[in-house]
PDB file of C-alpha atoms in Angstrom:
ATOM      1  CA  MET A  56      73.818 -17.658 -26.119  1.00 92.00           C
ATOM      2  CA  ALA A  57      76.155 -18.762 -29.111  1.00 93.00           C
ATOM      3  CA  ASN A  58      78.809 -16.522 -28.478  1.00 94.00           C
ATOM      4  CA  HIS A  59      79.034 -17.353 -24.982  1.00 95.00           C
ATOM      5  CA  ILE A  60      79.247 -21.173 -25.526  1.00 94.00           C
ATOM      6  CA  THR A  61      82.105 -20.660 -28.201  1.00 95.00           C
ATOM      7  CA  ALA A  62      83.508 -18.213 -25.712  1.00 96.00           C
ATOM      8  CA  ASN A  63      83.644 -21.161 -22.899  1.00 96.00           C
ATOM      9  CA  GLY A  64      84.919 -23.986 -24.999  1.00 96.00           C
ATOM     10  CA  GLY A  65      81.917 -25.247 -27.226  1.00 97.00           C
ATOM     11  CA  ARG A  66      81.193 -24.410 -30.874  1.00 97.00           C
ATOM     12  CA  GLN A  67      78.749 -23.313 -33.199  1.00 97.00           C
ATOM     13  CA  ARG A  68      77.441 -25.880 -35.496  1.00 97.00           C
ATOM     14  CA  SER A  69      75.175 -24.004 -37.674  1.00 97.00           C
ATOM     15  CA  LYS A  70      74.794 -20.538 -38.866  1.00 97.00           C
ATOM     16  CA  VAL A  71      71.911 -18.593 -37.386  1.00 96.00           C
ATOM     17  CA  TRP A  72      68.640 -19.736 -39.252  1.00 96.00           C
ATOM     18  CA  THR A  73      65.803 -16.972 -39.489  1.00 95.00           C
ATOM     19  CA  LEU A  74      62.664 -19.340 -39.646  1.00 88.00           C
ATOM     20  CA  PHE A  75      60.062 -16.337 -39.416  1.00 85.00           C
ATOM     21  CA  PRO A  76      60.640 -12.783 -38.944  1.00 88.00           C
ATOM     22  CA  GLY A  77      61.720 -12.624 -35.127  1.00 85.00           C
ATOM     23  CA  ARG A  78      62.356 -16.334 -34.877  1.00 90.00           C
ATOM     24  CA  ASP A  79      65.790 -17.173 -34.932  1.00 94.00           C
ATOM     25  CA  VAL A  80      67.476 -20.633 -34.306  1.00 95.00           C
ATOM     26  CA  VAL A  81      71.123 -21.794 -34.357  1.00 97.00           C
ATOM     27  CA  TYR A  82      72.409 -25.321 -33.351  1.00 98.00           C
ATOM     28  CA  CYS A  83      75.726 -25.498 -31.133  1.00 98.00           C
ATOM     29  CA  GLU A  84      77.815 -28.239 -29.455  1.00 97.00           C
ATOM     30  CA  ASP A  85      78.854 -27.820 -25.871  1.00 95.00           C
ATOM     31  CA  PRO A  86      82.497 -28.518 -24.165  1.00 94.00           C
ATOM     32  CA  PHE A  87      81.150 -32.026 -23.653  1.00 95.00           C
ATOM     33  CA  ARG A  88      79.765 -32.728 -27.116  1.00 95.00           C
ATOM     34  CA  ASN A  89      76.254 -32.359 -26.582  1.00 97.00           C
ATOM     35  CA  ILE A  90      74.271 -30.805 -29.424  1.00 97.00           C
ATOM     36  CA  LEU A  91      72.014 -27.894 -28.240  1.00 96.00           C
ATOM     37  CA  GLU A  92      69.410 -26.221 -30.188  1.00 96.00           C
ATOM     38  CA  ILE A  93      68.824 -22.614 -29.156  1.00 96.00           C
ATOM     39  CA  SER A  94      65.739 -20.600 -30.340  1.00 95.00           C
ATOM     40  CA  SER A  95      64.739 -17.016 -29.663  1.00 93.00           C
ATOM     41  CA  ALA A  96      61.133 -18.318 -28.750  1.00 90.00           C
ATOM     42  CA  THR A  97      59.365 -21.380 -27.209  1.00 90.00           C
ATOM     43  CA  PHE A  98      58.353 -24.046 -29.729  1.00 87.00           C
ATOM     44  CA  ASP A  99      54.491 -23.129 -29.575  1.00 87.00           C
ATOM     45  CA  GLN A 100      55.373 -19.501 -30.171  1.00 84.00           C
ATOM     46  CA  THR A 101      57.550 -20.521 -33.149  1.00 81.00           C
ATOM     47  CA  TRP A 102      55.323 -22.803 -34.933  1.00 80.00           C
ATOM     48  CA  ALA A 103      52.160 -20.951 -34.038  1.00 82.00           C
ATOM     49  CA  ASN A 104      53.598 -18.172 -35.934  1.00 64.00           C
ATOM     50  CA  ARG A 105      52.708 -15.496 -32.706  1.00 57.00           C
TER      51      ARG A 105
END
């Protein structure tokens, strides 16, 4: 997803962070300067560590 955003005029604002094994998050900025948090799982799944 981050690659798609950067290829279309946005930018990646952080490195890809691994919160737990299999749970990654990255922050990006779309072309309109909105900050996006992109996660590999839902909020509940991430913090329930499932």
